[in-house]
Coordinates of C-alpha atoms in Angstrom, one line a residue:
Chain A
M1 CA 189.9 75.9 169.5
R2 CA 188.0 77.3 166.5
V3 CA 186.6 74.8 164.1
C4 CA 184.9 75.5 160.8
L5 CA 181.7 73.5 160.4
L6 CA 182.9 72.5 156.9
D7 CA 185.6 70.4 158.4
I8 CA 183.5 68.4 160.8
A9 CA 180.1 68.2 159.1
H10 CA 178.3 67.7 155.8
A11 CA 174.8 69.1 155.1
R12 CA 171.8 69.1 152.8
S13 CA 169.1 71.8 152.5
G14 CA 165.7 72.1 150.9
D15 CA 162.5 74.2 151.1
K16 CA 159.0 74.3 152.5
G17 CA 157.4 77.5 151.3
D18 CA 159.4 80.4 152.5
T19 CA 161.4 78.3 155.0
A20 CA 164.7 76.6 154.2
N21 CA 165.7 73.5 156.2
V22 CA 169.3 72.7 156.7
G23 CA 170.3 69.2 158.0
V24 CA 173.8 69.2 159.4
I25 CA 175.4 65.8 159.8
A26 CA 178.6 65.0 161.7
L27 CA 181.4 63.7 159.4
K28 CA 182.4 61.2 162.1
P29 CA 179.9 59.9 164.7
E30 CA 182.2 60.9 167.6
W31 CA 182.0 64.5 166.5
Y32 CA 178.2 64.7 166.9
P33 CA 178.4 65.8 170.5
V34 CA 180.4 68.9 169.3
L35 CA 177.5 69.8 167.1
S36 CA 174.8 69.1 169.6
K37 CA 176.6 71.1 172.3
H38 CA 178.0 74.0 170.3
L39 CA 175.9 74.4 167.2
T40 CA 173.2 76.1 169.2
L41 CA 170.1 78.0 168.1
D42 CA 171.7 81.3 169.0
R43 CA 174.8 80.5 167.1
V44 CA 172.9 79.7 163.9
R45 CA 170.5 82.7 164.4
D46 CA 173.6 85.0 164.6
H47 CA 175.2 83.3 161.5
F48 CA 172.1 84.0 159.3
R49 CA 171.4 87.4 160.7
G50 CA 170.8 89.7 157.7
V51 CA 170.3 86.7 155.4
I52 CA 166.9 85.5 156.6
T53 CA 164.0 87.6 157.8
G54 CA 162.3 85.1 160.2
G55 CA 163.2 82.9 163.2
V56 CA 165.1 79.7 163.5
E57 CA 164.1 76.3 164.8
R58 CA 166.5 73.6 165.9
Y59 CA 165.9 69.8 166.2
E60 CA 168.2 67.0 167.2
L61 CA 168.5 63.6 165.5
P62 CA 171.2 61.8 167.6
N63 CA 170.3 58.6 165.8
L64 CA 171.5 60.1 162.6
K65 CA 174.3 62.2 164.2
A66 CA 172.5 65.2 162.7
L67 CA 170.8 68.4 163.6
N68 CA 168.0 70.0 161.6
F69 CA 167.5 73.7 161.4
L70 CA 164.5 75.5 160.0
L71 CA 165.3 79.0 158.7
H72 CA 162.1 81.0 158.3
G73 CA 161.8 83.9 155.9
A74 CA 164.8 82.6 153.9
L75 CA 163.6 82.4 150.4
D76 CA 162.0 85.8 149.4
G77 CA 158.5 84.2 149.6
G78 CA 159.8 80.8 148.3
G79 CA 158.7 78.6 145.4
T80 CA 157.4 80.4 142.4
L81 CA 157.2 83.8 144.2
S82 CA 160.9 84.1 144.9
L83 CA 163.2 86.2 142.7
K84 CA 166.3 84.6 144.2
T85 CA 168.7 82.3 142.4
D86 CA 168.4 79.9 145.2
A87 CA 164.6 80.0 145.4
Q88 CA 164.4 76.5 146.8
G89 CA 167.1 76.8 149.4
K90 CA 169.3 74.2 147.8
V91 CA 172.6 75.8 148.9
F92 CA 171.8 77.1 152.4
S93 CA 173.6 73.8 153.2
T94 CA 177.0 75.2 152.2
A95 CA 176.2 78.6 153.7
M96 CA 175.7 76.9 157.0
L97 CA 179.0 75.1 156.7
R98 CA 180.8 78.5 156.7
L99 CA 180.0 78.8 160.4
V100 CA 183.0 78.8 162.7
L101 CA 182.5 77.1 166.1
E102 CA 184.3 77.9 169.3
V103 CA 185.1 74.6 170.9
P104 CA 186.7 74.6 174.3
D105 CA 189.8 72.5 174.5
T106 CA 188.2 70.2 177.1
D107 CA 185.4 69.4 174.6
A108 CA 187.8 68.9 171.7
K109 CA 190.2 66.7 173.6
G110 CA 190.7 63.2 172.1
L111 CA 188.3 63.8 169.2
G112 CA 191.0 64.6 166.6
L113 CA 189.1 67.6 165.3
P114 CA 190.8 68.8 162.2
V115 CA 192.8 72.0 162.2
T116 CA 191.2 74.3 159.6
A117 CA 193.5 75.0 156.7
H118 CA 191.5 77.7 154.9
W119 CA 188.8 79.8 156.4
P120 CA 185.5 80.3 154.7
V121 CA 185.8 84.1 155.2
D122 CA 189.2 85.8 155.6
S123 CA 188.0 87.8 158.6
E124 CA 187.4 84.5 160.4
A125 CA 191.0 83.4 160.1
P126 CA 193.2 83.5 163.2
K127 CA 195.4 86.6 163.3
A128 CA 199.1 85.8 162.6
Chain B
M1 CA 147.5 37.9 132.1
T2 CA 146.3 38.2 135.7
V3 CA 148.9 39.7 138.1
S4 CA 148.5 38.1 141.4
S5 CA 150.2 38.8 144.7
K6 CA 153.1 36.4 145.0
D7 CA 154.4 35.1 148.3
R8 CA 157.5 37.2 148.7
S9 CA 159.9 37.5 151.7
I10 CA 161.6 40.5 150.1
V11 CA 159.8 43.1 148.0
R12 CA 161.9 45.4 145.8
V13 CA 160.6 48.9 145.0
A14 CA 162.7 50.8 142.5
S15 CA 162.6 54.6 142.1
G16 CA 162.7 55.7 138.5
Q17 CA 161.8 59.4 138.6
G18 CA 162.3 61.9 141.4
F19 CA 160.4 64.8 139.7
W20 CA 158.8 65.7 136.4
G21 CA 161.9 66.5 134.3
D22 CA 164.1 63.8 135.9
W23 CA 166.4 61.5 133.8
L24 CA 164.4 59.9 131.0
E25 CA 166.8 56.9 131.0
A26 CA 166.2 56.0 134.6
P27 CA 162.9 54.0 134.5
R28 CA 164.2 51.6 131.8
R29 CA 167.5 51.2 133.5
Q30 CA 165.7 50.3 136.7
V31 CA 163.7 47.5 135.2
E32 CA 166.5 46.1 133.0
G33 CA 169.4 46.4 135.5
G34 CA 168.2 43.6 137.8
D35 CA 165.3 42.2 139.7
V36 CA 162.6 44.6 140.8
D37 CA 159.0 44.1 141.7
Y38 CA 157.7 47.6 141.6
L39 CA 158.7 50.7 139.7
M40 CA 157.8 54.0 141.5
L41 CA 157.7 57.2 139.6
D42 CA 157.1 60.5 141.3
Y43 CA 156.2 63.4 139.0
L44 CA 154.5 66.0 141.1
A45 CA 156.0 69.0 142.9
E46 CA 154.0 71.7 144.7
V47 CA 153.4 73.9 141.7
T48 CA 153.1 71.1 139.1
M49 CA 149.4 70.7 139.6
S50 CA 148.7 74.3 138.6
I51 CA 150.7 74.0 135.4
L52 CA 148.7 70.9 134.6
Q53 CA 145.4 72.6 135.4
K54 CA 146.3 75.3 132.9
Q55 CA 146.9 72.7 130.3
K56 CA 143.7 70.9 131.1
E57 CA 141.8 74.2 130.7
R58 CA 143.2 74.5 127.1
D59 CA 142.6 70.9 126.3
P60 CA 140.4 68.6 128.4
N61 CA 142.5 65.6 127.3
M62 CA 145.6 67.0 128.9
G63 CA 146.6 67.8 132.5
Y64 CA 148.8 64.9 133.3
A65 CA 152.6 64.3 133.2
R66 CA 153.2 63.5 129.6
D67 CA 156.7 62.2 130.3
F68 CA 155.0 59.2 131.9
V69 CA 153.8 58.0 128.5
G70 CA 157.4 57.7 127.2
A71 CA 158.5 56.1 130.5
I72 CA 155.8 53.4 130.2
E73 CA 156.8 52.8 126.6
S74 CA 160.4 52.3 127.8
V75 CA 159.4 49.7 130.4
L76 CA 156.5 48.0 128.7
P77 CA 158.1 44.6 128.1
A78 CA 159.0 44.4 131.8
V79 CA 155.4 45.3 132.8
A80 CA 153.6 43.2 130.3
K81 CA 155.8 40.1 130.4
R82 CA 157.8 40.0 133.6
G83 CA 155.3 41.1 136.1
V84 CA 156.9 44.5 137.2
R85 CA 154.1 46.8 138.4
V86 CA 154.3 50.5 138.1
I87 CA 152.9 53.1 140.6
A88 CA 153.0 56.8 139.6
N89 CA 151.4 60.0 140.5
A90 CA 151.6 61.0 136.8
G91 CA 147.8 61.5 136.6
G92 CA 148.1 65.1 137.8
V93 CA 144.7 66.8 137.5
N94 CA 143.5 64.3 135.0
P95 CA 144.2 60.7 135.9
P96 CA 141.6 59.3 133.5
A97 CA 143.2 61.1 130.5
C98 CA 146.6 59.8 131.6
A99 CA 145.1 56.2 131.7
A100 CA 143.7 56.6 128.3
A101 CA 147.1 57.6 126.9
I102 CA 148.7 54.6 128.6
K103 CA 146.0 52.3 127.2
A104 CA 146.7 53.7 123.7
V105 CA 150.4 52.9 124.1
A106 CA 149.7 49.4 125.3
A107 CA 147.4 48.9 122.2
K108 CA 150.1 50.2 119.9
H109 CA 152.5 47.6 121.2
G110 CA 150.0 44.8 121.1
V111 CA 150.0 44.2 124.8
S112 CA 146.6 45.5 125.8
S113 CA 145.6 42.2 127.4
D114 CA 148.7 42.3 129.6
V115 CA 148.1 45.7 131.0
R116 CA 145.5 46.5 133.7
I117 CA 145.4 50.2 134.6
G118 CA 144.3 51.3 138.0
V119 CA 143.0 54.9 138.1
I120 CA 142.6 56.8 141.4
T121 CA 140.5 60.0 141.5
G122 CA 138.9 62.1 144.2
D123 CA 141.8 64.2 145.2
D124 CA 140.8 67.1 143.0
L125 CA 138.8 69.5 145.2
L126 CA 138.6 72.4 142.6
P127 CA 135.0 71.5 141.4
R128 CA 133.9 71.4 145.1
L129 CA 135.7 74.5 146.4
D130 CA 132.7 76.8 146.8
E131 CA 130.7 73.9 148.4
L132 CA 133.5 73.3 150.8
I133 CA 134.0 77.0 151.7
G134 CA 130.3 77.4 152.1
G135 CA 130.2 74.3 154.3
G136 CA 132.6 76.0 156.8
H137 CA 135.9 74.7 155.5
A138 CA 138.1 77.8 155.6
L139 CA 141.1 76.1 154.0
A140 CA 143.2 78.6 155.9
N141 CA 146.8 79.1 154.7
M142 CA 148.9 77.0 157.0
D143 CA 151.7 79.6 157.0
T144 CA 149.7 82.8 157.3
G145 CA 146.3 81.8 158.7
E146 CA 144.4 83.7 156.1
P147 CA 141.2 82.0 154.8
L148 CA 141.1 80.9 151.2
S149 CA 138.2 83.2 150.5
T150 CA 140.8 86.1 150.2
V151 CA 142.2 84.6 147.0
R152 CA 139.2 82.4 145.9
D153 CA 138.7 84.1 142.6
R154 CA 142.4 83.5 141.7
V155 CA 142.5 79.8 142.6
L156 CA 143.8 77.6 139.7
S157 CA 143.9 74.1 141.4
A158 CA 143.2 72.5 144.7
N159 CA 144.1 68.9 145.5
A160 CA 144.2 66.9 148.6
Y161 CA 147.3 64.9 149.3
I162 CA 146.0 61.3 149.4
G163 CA 147.7 58.3 151.0
S164 CA 148.3 54.6 150.4
V165 CA 144.7 53.2 150.8
P166 CA 143.4 53.7 147.2
I167 CA 146.7 52.5 145.8
V168 CA 146.6 49.3 147.9
E169 CA 143.0 48.8 146.7
A170 CA 144.0 49.1 143.0
L171 CA 146.8 46.5 143.6
K172 CA 144.3 44.2 145.2
Q173 CA 142.2 44.5 142.0
N174 CA 145.2 43.3 140.1
A175 CA 146.2 46.6 138.5
N176 CA 149.8 46.5 137.2
I177 CA 150.0 50.2 136.3
V178 CA 148.5 52.4 139.0
I179 CA 148.0 56.1 138.2
T180 CA 147.1 58.6 140.9
G181 CA 146.6 62.3 141.0
R182 CA 148.0 64.3 144.0
S183 CA 149.1 61.2 146.0
T184 CA 151.9 61.9 148.5
D185 CA 155.3 61.0 147.1
T186 CA 155.9 58.6 150.0
A187 CA 152.6 56.6 149.5
L188 CA 153.8 55.5 146.1
T189 CA 156.5 53.4 147.9
M190 CA 154.6 52.5 151.1
A191 CA 151.5 51.3 149.3
P192 CA 153.0 48.3 147.5
L193 CA 154.8 47.2 150.8
R194 CA 151.5 47.5 152.7
Y195 CA 149.8 45.5 150.0
E196 CA 152.4 42.7 149.8
F197 CA 152.9 42.3 153.5
G198 CA 149.3 42.9 154.5
W199 CA 150.2 45.6 157.0
A200 CA 147.2 46.6 159.0
A201 CA 145.9 50.2 159.0
D202 CA 147.0 50.7 162.6
D203 CA 150.4 48.9 162.3
W204 CA 152.0 52.3 162.9
D205 CA 155.6 51.2 163.1
R206 CA 155.5 49.3 159.8
L207 CA 153.5 52.0 158.0
A208 CA 156.1 54.6 159.2
A209 CA 158.9 52.3 157.9
G210 CA 157.2 52.3 154.5
I211 CA 156.8 56.0 154.5
I212 CA 160.5 56.5 155.4
A213 CA 161.5 54.1 152.7
G214 CA 159.5 56.3 150.4
H215 CA 161.1 59.5 151.6
I216 CA 164.6 58.0 151.0
I217 CA 163.9 57.1 147.3
E218 CA 161.3 59.7 146.3
C219 CA 164.0 62.1 145.0
G220 CA 165.5 59.5 142.8
A221 CA 169.4 59.4 142.7
Q222 CA 169.5 62.1 145.5
C223 CA 170.1 59.2 148.0
S224 CA 172.5 57.2 145.8
G225 CA 175.2 59.7 145.0
G226 CA 173.5 62.5 143.3
N227 CA 173.8 66.0 144.9
C228 CA 175.8 64.3 147.6
L229 CA 178.2 66.6 149.4
Y230 CA 179.9 63.9 151.5
D231 CA 183.1 62.8 149.7
W232 CA 181.6 64.0 146.4
Q233 CA 185.0 64.0 144.7
T234 CA 185.2 60.2 145.1
I235 CA 181.7 59.2 144.0
P236 CA 182.2 57.0 141.0
D237 CA 180.6 57.2 137.5
L238 CA 177.8 59.7 138.0
A239 CA 177.2 59.5 134.2
N240 CA 175.8 56.0 134.9
V241 CA 174.3 56.8 138.3
G242 CA 172.2 54.0 139.7
Y243 CA 168.8 55.1 141.0
P244 CA 167.8 53.7 144.4
I245 CA 166.0 50.5 145.2
V246 CA 164.3 49.5 148.5
E247 CA 164.5 45.8 149.4
A248 CA 161.8 45.5 152.1
K249 CA 160.8 42.8 154.5
A250 CA 157.5 42.1 156.2
D251 CA 158.9 43.3 159.6
G252 CA 159.3 46.8 158.2
T253 CA 163.1 46.7 157.9
F254 CA 164.6 47.4 154.6
V255 CA 167.9 47.9 152.7
V256 CA 168.5 50.8 150.4
T257 CA 170.7 49.8 147.4
K258 CA 171.1 50.1 143.6
H259 CA 171.7 47.8 140.7
P260 CA 175.2 46.3 140.2
N261 CA 177.3 47.9 137.5
T262 CA 175.9 51.4 138.0
G263 CA 177.6 54.6 139.2
G264 CA 176.9 56.7 142.2
R265 CA 177.1 55.4 145.8
V266 CA 174.7 54.2 148.5
S267 CA 176.2 54.8 151.9
I268 CA 175.2 55.9 155.3
P269 CA 176.2 59.5 154.5
S270 CA 174.3 59.5 151.2
V271 CA 171.1 58.1 152.8
T272 CA 171.4 60.5 155.8
E273 CA 171.6 63.5 153.5
Q274 CA 168.4 62.5 151.8
L275 CA 166.7 61.7 155.1
V276 CA 167.2 65.3 156.3
Y277 CA 166.1 66.8 152.9
E278 CA 163.0 69.0 153.2
M279 CA 162.7 67.9 156.8
G280 CA 160.5 69.8 159.3
D281 CA 160.1 68.6 162.8
P282 CA 161.8 65.1 162.7
N283 CA 159.6 63.8 165.5
S284 CA 156.5 64.2 163.5
Y285 CA 156.6 63.6 159.8
I286 CA 152.9 63.8 159.1
T287 CA 151.3 61.8 156.3
P288 CA 147.7 60.7 155.5
D289 CA 148.5 57.2 156.8
V290 CA 150.8 57.6 159.8
V291 CA 153.0 60.1 161.7
A292 CA 156.5 58.8 161.2
D293 CA 159.3 59.5 163.8
F294 CA 162.6 60.3 162.1
T295 CA 164.4 60.3 165.4
S296 CA 163.8 56.5 165.6
I297 CA 165.6 55.6 162.3
Q298 CA 168.7 53.4 162.6
L299 CA 171.1 52.9 159.8
A300 CA 173.8 50.3 159.4
A301 CA 176.2 49.4 156.6
D302 CA 175.2 46.1 154.9
G303 CA 177.9 45.6 152.3
E304 CA 178.9 47.6 149.3
N305 CA 176.3 50.1 148.2
R306 CA 173.8 48.7 150.8
V307 CA 172.4 50.5 153.8
R308 CA 170.1 48.7 156.2
V309 CA 167.3 50.7 157.8
F310 CA 165.5 49.6 161.0
G311 CA 164.1 50.6 164.3
I312 CA 161.4 52.9 162.8
K313 CA 158.5 54.0 165.0
G314 CA 155.2 55.5 164.0
R315 CA 152.1 57.0 165.6
P316 CA 148.4 57.3 164.6
A317 CA 147.6 59.5 161.7
T318 CA 145.8 62.8 162.2
D319 CA 142.2 63.4 161.1
K320 CA 143.3 65.9 158.4
L321 CA 144.6 65.9 154.9
K322 CA 146.9 68.5 153.5
V323 CA 145.6 70.4 150.5
S324 CA 147.8 71.8 147.8
I325 CA 146.2 74.9 146.4
A326 CA 147.6 77.1 143.6
Y327 CA 146.5 80.6 142.8
R328 CA 147.5 83.5 140.5
A329 CA 149.7 85.9 142.4
G330 CA 150.9 88.6 140.0
F331 CA 153.8 88.8 137.7
K332 CA 157.6 88.7 137.7
A333 CA 160.6 89.0 135.5
V334 CA 164.3 88.4 136.0
G335 CA 167.1 89.7 133.8
T336 CA 170.9 89.5 133.8
L337 CA 174.0 91.4 132.5
V338 CA 177.6 90.4 132.9
Y339 CA 180.4 92.8 133.9
S340 CA 184.1 92.0 133.4
W341 CA 187.3 92.7 135.3
P342 CA 188.7 95.1 136.3
D343 CA 186.3 96.3 139.0
A344 CA 183.5 94.0 137.8
L345 CA 181.6 94.3 141.1
P346 CA 181.6 98.1 141.4
K347 CA 180.5 98.3 137.8
A348 CA 177.6 95.9 138.4
Q349 CA 176.7 97.8 141.6
L350 CA 176.6 101.1 139.7
A351 CA 174.3 99.5 137.1
D352 CA 172.0 98.3 139.8
R353 CA 171.8 101.8 141.3
V354 CA 171.1 103.3 137.8
L355 CA 168.4 100.8 137.1
R356 CA 166.7 101.3 140.4
E357 CA 166.7 105.1 139.8
R358 CA 165.3 104.8 136.4
L359 CA 162.5 102.5 137.6
D360 CA 161.8 105.0 140.3
N361 CA 161.7 107.9 137.9
L362 CA 159.2 106.0 135.7
G363 CA 157.0 105.7 138.8
L364 CA 156.9 101.9 138.6
E365 CA 156.0 100.2 141.8
F366 CA 156.7 96.6 142.6
D367 CA 156.1 94.4 145.6
A368 CA 159.7 93.3 145.5
I369 CA 162.9 94.1 143.7
V370 CA 165.8 91.7 144.2
T371 CA 169.4 92.3 143.1
E372 CA 172.0 89.6 143.1
F373 CA 175.7 89.7 142.1
V374 CA 176.3 86.2 140.8
G375 CA 179.9 85.2 141.4
V376 CA 180.0 87.3 144.6
S377 CA 177.0 87.0 146.8
A378 CA 174.0 85.3 145.0
T379 CA 174.1 82.1 146.9
H380 CA 175.5 83.0 150.3
G381 CA 174.9 86.7 150.5
P382 CA 177.0 88.5 153.1
L383 CA 178.2 85.2 154.5
A384 CA 180.5 84.9 151.5
G385 CA 182.6 87.9 152.7
E386 CA 184.5 90.4 150.5
A387 CA 185.1 89.7 146.9
H388 CA 188.7 90.1 145.5
D389 CA 188.2 91.7 142.1
P390 CA 186.7 88.6 140.4
P391 CA 187.1 88.1 136.7
E392 CA 183.4 88.7 136.1
V393 CA 180.2 89.4 137.9
Q394 CA 176.7 88.7 136.7
L395 CA 174.2 91.3 137.7
R396 CA 170.9 89.5 138.2
F397 CA 167.9 91.8 138.7
G398 CA 164.3 90.7 139.4
V399 CA 161.0 92.4 140.0
R400 CA 157.6 91.2 141.2
G401 CA 154.2 92.9 141.4
P402 CA 150.5 92.7 140.7
D403 CA 150.7 95.0 137.6
K404 CA 151.7 93.2 134.4
A405 CA 152.4 96.4 132.5
S406 CA 154.9 97.6 135.1
V407 CA 156.8 94.3 135.0
E408 CA 156.8 94.5 131.2
R409 CA 158.1 98.0 131.3
F410 CA 161.0 96.8 133.5
T411 CA 162.0 94.3 130.9
R412 CA 162.7 97.2 128.5
E413 CA 165.1 98.9 130.9
L414 CA 167.9 96.3 131.0
A415 CA 169.3 96.4 127.5
P416 CA 169.8 100.2 127.3
L417 CA 172.3 99.8 130.1
V418 CA 174.7 98.1 127.6
L419 CA 175.2 101.4 125.8
N420 CA 174.2 104.0 128.4
G421 CA 175.4 102.5 131.7
P422 CA 178.7 101.4 133.2
P423 CA 181.4 99.9 130.9
S424 CA 182.7 96.4 130.2
V425 CA 179.3 94.8 130.0
T426 CA 178.2 91.8 127.9
G427 CA 176.0 88.7 128.2
F428 CA 172.8 90.2 126.9
A429 CA 172.4 88.0 123.9
G430 CA 169.4 86.2 125.4
G431 CA 167.2 89.3 124.7
R432 CA 164.6 90.9 127.0
P433 CA 163.6 89.0 130.2
K434 CA 160.4 87.1 129.9
V435 CA 157.3 88.2 132.0
E436 CA 156.0 85.3 133.9
E437 CA 152.7 84.9 135.7
I438 CA 153.3 83.8 139.3
V439 CA 151.3 80.8 140.4
A440 CA 151.8 80.7 144.1
Y441 CA 151.3 77.8 146.6
W442 CA 148.7 77.9 149.3
P443 CA 149.0 75.0 151.8
A444 CA 145.9 74.2 153.8
L445 CA 144.3 71.4 155.8
I446 CA 140.9 69.7 155.4
D447 CA 139.0 67.0 157.4
K448 CA 139.8 63.6 156.1
T449 CA 136.2 62.6 155.9
V450 CA 135.5 65.2 153.2
V451 CA 137.7 63.6 150.7
Q452 CA 136.4 60.4 149.0
T453 CA 138.8 58.7 146.7
K454 CA 137.7 56.4 143.9
V455 CA 139.5 53.4 142.5
E456 CA 138.8 52.1 139.0
V457 CA 140.7 49.3 137.2
L458 CA 140.2 49.6 133.5
P459 CA 139.3 46.3 131.8

């Protein structure tokens, strides 16, 4: 099944220079394995292609049911240099939550993952 | 009055300010809303030091966070009569001047004899910069590797991030208001715990616990319901949001909470969101005192608006200190215009093309030109997908470059578009964009042994 990250996680983001960090936290502890298995480095790199200019790092915090991503080259130089509205990366959190995961039915079984009602981008919605 | 260390099984540190510009009401509400032992006020962001340095150049009695004077005035009865002690990095680039201002406030209210101000200096490396570079300290940029010598003539401020040691020393000398310069945000919370519980300099797990307590409350209400995405619709009474309080024990465990009868919410999700805020590698959160491991943190619900934090592990500190350097890096200006339905986006896009062509025709060169369409793609870029003829779109156009005249010329090009560009445009009442000098941040490392802090408690 396809699951929008918004429906299974919450997030907060911030900055360090030209890098935005996004912490992604499972809405329910039992959903963390879905994040740790399917919210991969490659998946996040693809999601932010064309949005950031640098690489991505990924860290796991199973104790907090959270993943931390560092998005390099995300802030047009960052801090005072940046000309962007979001110079400090405050809303990369919600940009991350637009991501749609492919979760095999075997991994989704018994977890009660929510069926997404509205898709963050129309093109992501299942075809009727 | 002499403030002495009491025998306490629980020490309460309240956060009253998460940055310079935070809620002016918060410090007073924190000392009046219930029992607290310490009030922690964090004023310094990465670029704040350079702003303060500019102020000090104009007036040698300035260069500190002036909001702190008002904050102290609002909590003075609690400090002078009830034994609440204040720790703040409000000193900026001029802790002695900040202390003098606080002394004057205490005198004005007739409580001079009840206030003992601890002043910590030694973090300011600006006067020693050439000596340090000459002595082989490259102060290379941690992001780019470039040596500081490439921008030496444009450096405005240089301060080492200092840890808990001098703050603990000031508390030992009975200071009840401790003023630091560029202390780390987290040390402001860890230091009183270390002092009260007598944690040793190599008690890595407990020092790390103090640092993580500091990280949780250093951004004020951002861990107690502010900017909280989780269930944000149900977070009660943000108008009276309670700022966070750490209730710590000697074993390094602590509870995050807030005063009763305040708004907001302290929950596992609210604390977790703050824990991951501005997080790098969670295995190694490096501070002057200890390297904290965020993957060791355990959280448990402990009643309404209470989260217990335990299990924290730490490792020995490194032999370096981080240095925050600010330097002049050119000029920038950002201007906006608003286009209305129908076809708001294509109109704004046409205005963008026209503007770029005119800047090009003028021969103006910039390091960067950034266009955003607010209402469509400013915050999420292409991730936001197609816009469906929104009611309005704000064109936001910014330029950056080394030449001030070019940036100034750009600011004259926006208003003409109102009459000689695409139609249905408004929102220009704010006038021409302002040209700003860019003060950029240069993070570096330096050997710990080079930095000598000094503690002075004013009589």
